[in-house]
PDB file of C-alpha atoms in Angstrom:
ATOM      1  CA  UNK A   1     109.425 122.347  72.603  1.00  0.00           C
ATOM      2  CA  UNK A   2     110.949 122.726  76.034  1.00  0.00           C
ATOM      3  CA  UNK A   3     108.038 123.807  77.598  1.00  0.00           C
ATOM      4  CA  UNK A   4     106.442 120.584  76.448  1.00  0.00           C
ATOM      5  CA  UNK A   5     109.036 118.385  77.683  1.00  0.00           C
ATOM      6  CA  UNK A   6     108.533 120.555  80.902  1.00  0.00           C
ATOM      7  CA  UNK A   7     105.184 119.401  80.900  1.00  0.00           C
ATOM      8  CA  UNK A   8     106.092 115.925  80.214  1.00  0.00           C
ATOM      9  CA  UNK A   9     108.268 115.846  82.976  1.00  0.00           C
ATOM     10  CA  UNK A  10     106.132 117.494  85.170  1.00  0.00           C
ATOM     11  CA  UNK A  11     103.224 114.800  84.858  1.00  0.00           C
ATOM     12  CA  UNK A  12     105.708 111.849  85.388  1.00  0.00           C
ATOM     13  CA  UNK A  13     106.945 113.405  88.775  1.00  0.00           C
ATOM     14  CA  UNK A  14     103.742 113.980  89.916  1.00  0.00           C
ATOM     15  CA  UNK A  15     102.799 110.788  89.200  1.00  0.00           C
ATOM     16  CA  UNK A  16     105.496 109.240  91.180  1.00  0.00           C
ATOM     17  CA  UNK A  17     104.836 111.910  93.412  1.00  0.00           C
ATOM     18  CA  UNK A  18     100.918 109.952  93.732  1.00  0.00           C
ATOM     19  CA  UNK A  19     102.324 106.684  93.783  1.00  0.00           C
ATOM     20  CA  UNK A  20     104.831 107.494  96.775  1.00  0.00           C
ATOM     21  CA  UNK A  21     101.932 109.397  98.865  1.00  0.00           C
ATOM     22  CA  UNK A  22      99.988 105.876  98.665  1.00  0.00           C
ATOM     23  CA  UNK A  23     102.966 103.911  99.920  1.00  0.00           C
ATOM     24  CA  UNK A  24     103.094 106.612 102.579  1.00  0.00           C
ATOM     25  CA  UNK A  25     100.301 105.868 103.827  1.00  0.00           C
ATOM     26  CA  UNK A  26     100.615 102.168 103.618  1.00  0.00           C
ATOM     27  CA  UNK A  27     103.965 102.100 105.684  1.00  0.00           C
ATOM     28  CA  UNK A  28     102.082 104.206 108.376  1.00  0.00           C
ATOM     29  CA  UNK A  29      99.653 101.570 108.621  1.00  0.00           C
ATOM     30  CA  UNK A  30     102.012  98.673 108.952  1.00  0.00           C
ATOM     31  CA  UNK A  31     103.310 100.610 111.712  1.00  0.00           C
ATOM     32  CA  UNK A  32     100.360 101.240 113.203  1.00  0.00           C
ATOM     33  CA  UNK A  33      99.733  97.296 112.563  1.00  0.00           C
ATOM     34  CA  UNK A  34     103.389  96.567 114.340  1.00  0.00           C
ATOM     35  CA  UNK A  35     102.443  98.344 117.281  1.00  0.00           C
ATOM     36  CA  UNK A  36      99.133  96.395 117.340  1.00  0.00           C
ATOM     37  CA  UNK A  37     100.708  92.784 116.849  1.00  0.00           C
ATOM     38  CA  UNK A  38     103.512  93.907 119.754  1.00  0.00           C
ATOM     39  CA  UNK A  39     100.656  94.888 122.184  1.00  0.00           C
ATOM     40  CA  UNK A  40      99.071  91.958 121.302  1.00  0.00           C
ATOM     41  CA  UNK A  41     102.498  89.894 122.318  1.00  0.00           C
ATOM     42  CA  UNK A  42     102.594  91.169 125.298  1.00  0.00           C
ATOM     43  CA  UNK A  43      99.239  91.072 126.833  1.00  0.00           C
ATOM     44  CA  UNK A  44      99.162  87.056 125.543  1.00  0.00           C
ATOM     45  CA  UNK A  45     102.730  86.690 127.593  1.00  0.00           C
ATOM     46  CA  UNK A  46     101.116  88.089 130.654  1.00  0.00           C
ATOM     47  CA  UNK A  47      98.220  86.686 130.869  1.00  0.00           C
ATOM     48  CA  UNK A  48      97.377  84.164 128.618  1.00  0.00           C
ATOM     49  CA  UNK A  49     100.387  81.845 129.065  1.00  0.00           C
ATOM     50  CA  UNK A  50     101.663  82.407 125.219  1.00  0.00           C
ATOM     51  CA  UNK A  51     103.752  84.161 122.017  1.00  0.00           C
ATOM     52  CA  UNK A  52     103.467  84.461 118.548  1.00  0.00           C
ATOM     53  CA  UNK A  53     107.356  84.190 118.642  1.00  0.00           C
ATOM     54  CA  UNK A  54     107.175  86.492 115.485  1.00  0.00           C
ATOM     55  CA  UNK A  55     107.151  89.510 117.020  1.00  0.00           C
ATOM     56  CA  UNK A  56     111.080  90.437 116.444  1.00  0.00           C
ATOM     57  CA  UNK A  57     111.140  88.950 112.809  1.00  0.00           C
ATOM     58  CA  UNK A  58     107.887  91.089 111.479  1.00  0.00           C
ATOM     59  CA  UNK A  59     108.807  94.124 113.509  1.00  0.00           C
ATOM     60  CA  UNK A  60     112.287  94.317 111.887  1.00  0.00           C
ATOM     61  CA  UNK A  61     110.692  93.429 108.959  1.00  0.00           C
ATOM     62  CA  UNK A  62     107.996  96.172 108.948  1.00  0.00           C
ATOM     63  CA  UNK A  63     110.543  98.853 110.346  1.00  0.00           C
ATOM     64  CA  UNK A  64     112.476  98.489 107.011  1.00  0.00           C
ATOM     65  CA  UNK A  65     109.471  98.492 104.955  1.00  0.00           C
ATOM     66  CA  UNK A  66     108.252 101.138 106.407  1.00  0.00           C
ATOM     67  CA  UNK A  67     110.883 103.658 106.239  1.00  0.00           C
ATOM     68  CA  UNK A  68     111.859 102.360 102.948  1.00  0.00           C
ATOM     69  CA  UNK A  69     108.217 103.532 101.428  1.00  0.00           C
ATOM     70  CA  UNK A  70     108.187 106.643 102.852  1.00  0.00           C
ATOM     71  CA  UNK A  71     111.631 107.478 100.865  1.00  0.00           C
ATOM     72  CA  UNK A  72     109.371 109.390  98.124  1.00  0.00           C
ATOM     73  CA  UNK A  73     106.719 110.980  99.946  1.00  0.00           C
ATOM     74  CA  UNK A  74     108.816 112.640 101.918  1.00  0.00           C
ATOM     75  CA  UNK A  75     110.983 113.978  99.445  1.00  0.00           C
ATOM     76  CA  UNK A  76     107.984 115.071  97.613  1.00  0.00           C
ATOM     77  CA  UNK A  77     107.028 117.177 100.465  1.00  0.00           C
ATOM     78  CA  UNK A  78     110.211 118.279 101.089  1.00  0.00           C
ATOM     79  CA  UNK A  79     110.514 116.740 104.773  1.00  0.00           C
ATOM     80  CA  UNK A  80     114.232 115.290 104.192  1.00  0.00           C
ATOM     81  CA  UNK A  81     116.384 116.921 106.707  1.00  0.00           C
ATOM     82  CA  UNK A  82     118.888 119.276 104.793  1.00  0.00           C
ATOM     83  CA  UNK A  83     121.840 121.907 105.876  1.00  0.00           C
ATOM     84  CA  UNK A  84     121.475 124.846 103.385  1.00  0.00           C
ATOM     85  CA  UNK A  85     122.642 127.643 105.502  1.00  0.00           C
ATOM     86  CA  UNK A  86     125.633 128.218 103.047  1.00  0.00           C
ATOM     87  CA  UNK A  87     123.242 127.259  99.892  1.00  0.00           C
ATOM     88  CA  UNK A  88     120.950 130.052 100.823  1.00  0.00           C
ATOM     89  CA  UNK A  89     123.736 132.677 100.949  1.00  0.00           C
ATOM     90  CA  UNK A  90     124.382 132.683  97.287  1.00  0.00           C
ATOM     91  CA  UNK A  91     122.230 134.452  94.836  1.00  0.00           C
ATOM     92  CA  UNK A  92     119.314 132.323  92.946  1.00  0.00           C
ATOM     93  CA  UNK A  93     121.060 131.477  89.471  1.00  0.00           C
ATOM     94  CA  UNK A  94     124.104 129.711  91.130  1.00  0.00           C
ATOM     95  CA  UNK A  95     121.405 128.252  94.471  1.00  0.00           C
ATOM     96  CA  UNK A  96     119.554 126.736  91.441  1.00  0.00           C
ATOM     97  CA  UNK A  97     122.006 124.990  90.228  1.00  0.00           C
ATOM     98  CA  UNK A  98     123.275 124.055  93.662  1.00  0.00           C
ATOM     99  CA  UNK A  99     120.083 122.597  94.370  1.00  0.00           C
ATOM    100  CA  UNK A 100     120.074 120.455  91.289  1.00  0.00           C
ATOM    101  CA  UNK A 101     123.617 118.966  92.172  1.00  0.00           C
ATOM    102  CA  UNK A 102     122.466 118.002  95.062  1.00  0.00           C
ATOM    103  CA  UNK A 103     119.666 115.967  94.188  1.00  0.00           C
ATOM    104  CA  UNK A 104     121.964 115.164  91.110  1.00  0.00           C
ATOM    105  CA  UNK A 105     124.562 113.315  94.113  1.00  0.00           C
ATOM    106  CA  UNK A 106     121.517 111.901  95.836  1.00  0.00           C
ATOM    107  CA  UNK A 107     120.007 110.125  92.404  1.00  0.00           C
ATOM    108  CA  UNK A 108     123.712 108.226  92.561  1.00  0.00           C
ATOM    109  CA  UNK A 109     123.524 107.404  96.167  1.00  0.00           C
ATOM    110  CA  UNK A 110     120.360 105.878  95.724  1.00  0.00           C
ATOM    111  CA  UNK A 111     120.637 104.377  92.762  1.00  0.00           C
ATOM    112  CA  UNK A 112     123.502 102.680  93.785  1.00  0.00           C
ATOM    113  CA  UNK A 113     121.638 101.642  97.051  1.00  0.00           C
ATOM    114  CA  UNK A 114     118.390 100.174  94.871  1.00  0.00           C
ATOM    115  CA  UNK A 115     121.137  98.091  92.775  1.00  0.00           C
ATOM    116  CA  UNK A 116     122.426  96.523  95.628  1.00  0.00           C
ATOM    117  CA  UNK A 117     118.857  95.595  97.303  1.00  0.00           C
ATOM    118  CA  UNK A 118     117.983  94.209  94.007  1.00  0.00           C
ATOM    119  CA  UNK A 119     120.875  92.416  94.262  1.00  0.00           C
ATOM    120  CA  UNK A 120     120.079  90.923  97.858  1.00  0.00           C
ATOM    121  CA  UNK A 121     116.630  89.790  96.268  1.00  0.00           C
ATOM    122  CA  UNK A 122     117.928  88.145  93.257  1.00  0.00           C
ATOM    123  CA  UNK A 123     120.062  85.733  95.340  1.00  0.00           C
ATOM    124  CA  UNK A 124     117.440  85.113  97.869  1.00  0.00           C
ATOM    125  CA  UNK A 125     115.286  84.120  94.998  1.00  0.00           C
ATOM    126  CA  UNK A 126     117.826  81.959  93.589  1.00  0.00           C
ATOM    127  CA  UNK A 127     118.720  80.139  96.846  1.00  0.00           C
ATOM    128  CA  UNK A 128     115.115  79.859  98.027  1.00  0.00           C
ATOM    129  CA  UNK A 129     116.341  81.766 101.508  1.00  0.00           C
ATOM    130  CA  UNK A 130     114.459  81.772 104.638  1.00  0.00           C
ATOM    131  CA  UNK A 131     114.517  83.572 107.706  1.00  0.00           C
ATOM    132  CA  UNK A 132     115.959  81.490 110.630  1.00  0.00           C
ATOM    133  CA  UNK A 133     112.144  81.602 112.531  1.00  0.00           C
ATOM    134  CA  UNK A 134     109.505  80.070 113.645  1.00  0.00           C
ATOM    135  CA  UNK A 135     107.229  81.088 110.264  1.00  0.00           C
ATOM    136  CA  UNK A 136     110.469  80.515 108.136  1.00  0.00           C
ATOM    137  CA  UNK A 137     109.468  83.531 105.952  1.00  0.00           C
ATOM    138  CA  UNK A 138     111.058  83.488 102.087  1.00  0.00           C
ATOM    139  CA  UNK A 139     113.244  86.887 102.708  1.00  0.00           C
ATOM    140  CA  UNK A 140     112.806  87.946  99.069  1.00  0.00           C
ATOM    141  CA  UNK A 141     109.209  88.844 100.174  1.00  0.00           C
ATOM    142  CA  UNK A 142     110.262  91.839 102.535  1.00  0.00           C
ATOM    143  CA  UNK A 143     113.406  92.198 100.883  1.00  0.00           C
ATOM    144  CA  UNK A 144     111.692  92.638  97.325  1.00  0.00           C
ATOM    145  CA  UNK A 145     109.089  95.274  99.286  1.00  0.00           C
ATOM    146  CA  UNK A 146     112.218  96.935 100.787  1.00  0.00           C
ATOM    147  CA  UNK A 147     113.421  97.690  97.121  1.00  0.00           C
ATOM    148  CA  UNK A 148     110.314  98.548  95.913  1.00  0.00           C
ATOM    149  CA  UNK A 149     110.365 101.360  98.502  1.00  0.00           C
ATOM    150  CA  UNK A 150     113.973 102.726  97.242  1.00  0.00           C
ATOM    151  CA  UNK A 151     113.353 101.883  93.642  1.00  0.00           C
ATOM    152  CA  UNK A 152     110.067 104.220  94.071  1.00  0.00           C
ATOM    153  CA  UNK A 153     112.365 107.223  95.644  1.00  0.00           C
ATOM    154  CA  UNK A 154     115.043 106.522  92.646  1.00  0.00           C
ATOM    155  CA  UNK A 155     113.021 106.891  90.209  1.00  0.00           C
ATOM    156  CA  UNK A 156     110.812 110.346  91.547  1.00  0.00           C
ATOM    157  CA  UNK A 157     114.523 111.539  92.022  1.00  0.00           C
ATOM    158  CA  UNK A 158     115.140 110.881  88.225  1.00  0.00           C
ATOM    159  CA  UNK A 159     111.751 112.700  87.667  1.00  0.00           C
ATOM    160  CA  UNK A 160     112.117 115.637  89.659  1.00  0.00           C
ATOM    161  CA  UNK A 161     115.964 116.193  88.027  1.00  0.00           C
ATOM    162  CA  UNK A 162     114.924 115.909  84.807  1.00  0.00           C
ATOM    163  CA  UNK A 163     112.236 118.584  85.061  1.00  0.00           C
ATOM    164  CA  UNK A 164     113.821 120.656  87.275  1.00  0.00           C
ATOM    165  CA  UNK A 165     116.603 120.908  85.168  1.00  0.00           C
ATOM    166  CA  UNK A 166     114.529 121.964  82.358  1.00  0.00           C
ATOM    167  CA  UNK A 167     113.329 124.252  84.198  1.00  0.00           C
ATOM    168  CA  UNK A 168     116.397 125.419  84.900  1.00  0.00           C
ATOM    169  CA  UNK A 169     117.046 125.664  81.079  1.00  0.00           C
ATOM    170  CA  UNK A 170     114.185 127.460  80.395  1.00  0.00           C
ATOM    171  CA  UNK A 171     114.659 130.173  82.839  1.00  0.00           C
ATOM    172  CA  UNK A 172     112.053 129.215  85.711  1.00  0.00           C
ATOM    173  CA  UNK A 173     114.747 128.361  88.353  1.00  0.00           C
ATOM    174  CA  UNK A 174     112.795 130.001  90.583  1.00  0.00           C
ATOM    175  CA  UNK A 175     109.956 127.300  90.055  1.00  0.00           C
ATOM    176  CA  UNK A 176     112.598 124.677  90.252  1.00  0.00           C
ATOM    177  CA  UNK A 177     113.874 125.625  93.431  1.00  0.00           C
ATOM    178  CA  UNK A 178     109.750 125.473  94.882  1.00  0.00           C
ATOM    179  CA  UNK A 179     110.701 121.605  94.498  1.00  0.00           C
ATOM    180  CA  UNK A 180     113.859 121.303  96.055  1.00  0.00           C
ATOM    181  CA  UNK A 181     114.223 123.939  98.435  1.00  0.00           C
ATOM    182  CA  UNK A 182     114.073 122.865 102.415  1.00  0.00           C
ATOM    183  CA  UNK A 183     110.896 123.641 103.819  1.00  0.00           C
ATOM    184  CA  UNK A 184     110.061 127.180 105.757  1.00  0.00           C
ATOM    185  CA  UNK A 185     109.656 127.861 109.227  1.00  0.00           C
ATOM    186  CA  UNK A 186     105.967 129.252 107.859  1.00  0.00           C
ATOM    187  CA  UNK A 187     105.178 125.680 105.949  1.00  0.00           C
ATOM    188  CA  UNK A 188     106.042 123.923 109.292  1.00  0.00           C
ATOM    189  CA  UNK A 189     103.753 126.260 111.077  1.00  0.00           C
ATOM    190  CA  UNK A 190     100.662 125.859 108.583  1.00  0.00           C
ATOM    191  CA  UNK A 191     101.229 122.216 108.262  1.00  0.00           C
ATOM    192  CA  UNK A 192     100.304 121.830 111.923  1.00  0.00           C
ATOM    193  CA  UNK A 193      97.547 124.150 111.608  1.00  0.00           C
ATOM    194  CA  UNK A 194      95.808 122.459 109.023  1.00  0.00           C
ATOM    195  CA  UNK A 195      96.507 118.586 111.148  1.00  0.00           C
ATOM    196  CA  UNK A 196      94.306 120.193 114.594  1.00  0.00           C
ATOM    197  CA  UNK A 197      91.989 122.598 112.279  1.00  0.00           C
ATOM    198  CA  UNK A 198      92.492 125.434 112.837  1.00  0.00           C
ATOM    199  CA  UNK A 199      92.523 128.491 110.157  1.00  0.00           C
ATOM    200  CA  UNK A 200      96.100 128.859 108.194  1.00  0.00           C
ATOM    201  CA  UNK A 201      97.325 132.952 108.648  1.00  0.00           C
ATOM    202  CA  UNK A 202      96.746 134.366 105.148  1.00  0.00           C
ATOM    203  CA  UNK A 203      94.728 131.471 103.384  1.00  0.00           C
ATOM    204  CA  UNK A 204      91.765 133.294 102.059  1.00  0.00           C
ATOM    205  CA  UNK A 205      89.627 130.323 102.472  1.00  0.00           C
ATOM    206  CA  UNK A 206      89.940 130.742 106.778  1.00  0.00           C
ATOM    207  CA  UNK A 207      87.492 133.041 108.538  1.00  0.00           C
ATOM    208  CA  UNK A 208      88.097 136.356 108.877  1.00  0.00           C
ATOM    209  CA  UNK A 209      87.919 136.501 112.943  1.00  0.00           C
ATOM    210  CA  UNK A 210      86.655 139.679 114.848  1.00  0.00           C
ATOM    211  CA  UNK A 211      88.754 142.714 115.745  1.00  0.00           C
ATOM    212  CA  UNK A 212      87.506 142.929 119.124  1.00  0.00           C
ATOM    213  CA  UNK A 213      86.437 139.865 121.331  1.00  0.00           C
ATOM    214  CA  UNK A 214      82.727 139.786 122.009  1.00  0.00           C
ATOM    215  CA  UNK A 215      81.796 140.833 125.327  1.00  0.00           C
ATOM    216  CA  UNK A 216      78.650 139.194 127.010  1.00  0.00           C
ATOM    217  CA  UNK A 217      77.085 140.505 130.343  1.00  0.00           C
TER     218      UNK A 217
END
């Protein structure tokens, strides 16, 4: 029975896991779009005698978006930045559980946090709000996309503690901690491998390169 509800977990943090690598990608795009749009701004100011006069409002706009929907990918690949150095001094059964408080106390943070910007977008709804701009844009639009983001990383948090602490349960810490522990020196190293190509150490799909270097006349 637990190992089914292990499995049932498992599938719905994935999942989330899925949705938040998609949203990722989509805030990496709006900045690459920001960027774009600024450039844009200032090349018309220079020399073709105009503005949007949206740059500011969109930027700010994006910049939230943006680092809003990366919330869950990044905890999904473990990229928040952590201080363990005291967590990794005890021995696995109590760093297990350590572990799990911690994303336990983060699950409160942000669900707190995704009340509140639901909050903000139910009165911006009710009072028909507008930015102060040019374009006079509704704010529950990127408000509403801004808790989308943090409602996405709430609930992969409430996936990954519910399975992990079944896990737990069970007796697979060990597997629980492959979630939640802060990445290795080794994952950072293999990460940038694979970006630029070139062969991971120890990844049986790489080529096997010569012992000696080839020597040509």
């Amino acid at each position: 029975m637990l190992n089914t509800l292990i499995d049932v977990a498992g599938l719905g943090r994935r999942s989330m896991a899925r949705l938040g690598t998609v949203m990722g990608y989509v805030a990496g795009w709006g900045f690459i779009a920001t960027a774009g749009l600024i450039t844009f701004d200032v090349l018309a100011r220079r020399f073709l005698g105009f503005s949007t006069q949206a740059t500011t409002e969109l930027s700010g706009y994006a910049l939230a978006f943006g680092i809003a929907w990366g919330l869950a990918h990044t905890l999904s690949m473990r990229a928040h930045v952590r201080i363990d150095v005291v967590v990794n001094l005890f021995p696995p059964r109590i760093r297990h559980w350590l572990h799990l408080t911690s994303l336990a106390f983060l699950a409160v943070l942000v669900g707190y946090l995704f009340y509140g910007a639901w909050t903000l977008v139910e009165e911006s709804l009710l009072f028909g709000a507008t930015d102060i701009s040019v374009i006079r844009t509704p704010l529950a639009i990127p408000q509403g996309l801004w808790a989308f983001g943090i409602g996405a990383f709430f609930l992969l948090i409430l996936a990954m503690l519910v399975e992990c602490l079944l896990l737990i349960l069970a007796g697979r810490g060990n597997e629980a901690e492959l979630l939640l522990h802060s990445r290795s020196y080794q994952e950072e190293v293999a990460e940038v491998l694979e970006a630029v190509g070139e062969p991971v150490p120890g990844d049986p799909a790489a080529p096997a390169k010569p012992a000696h270097p080839e020597v040509k006349p």
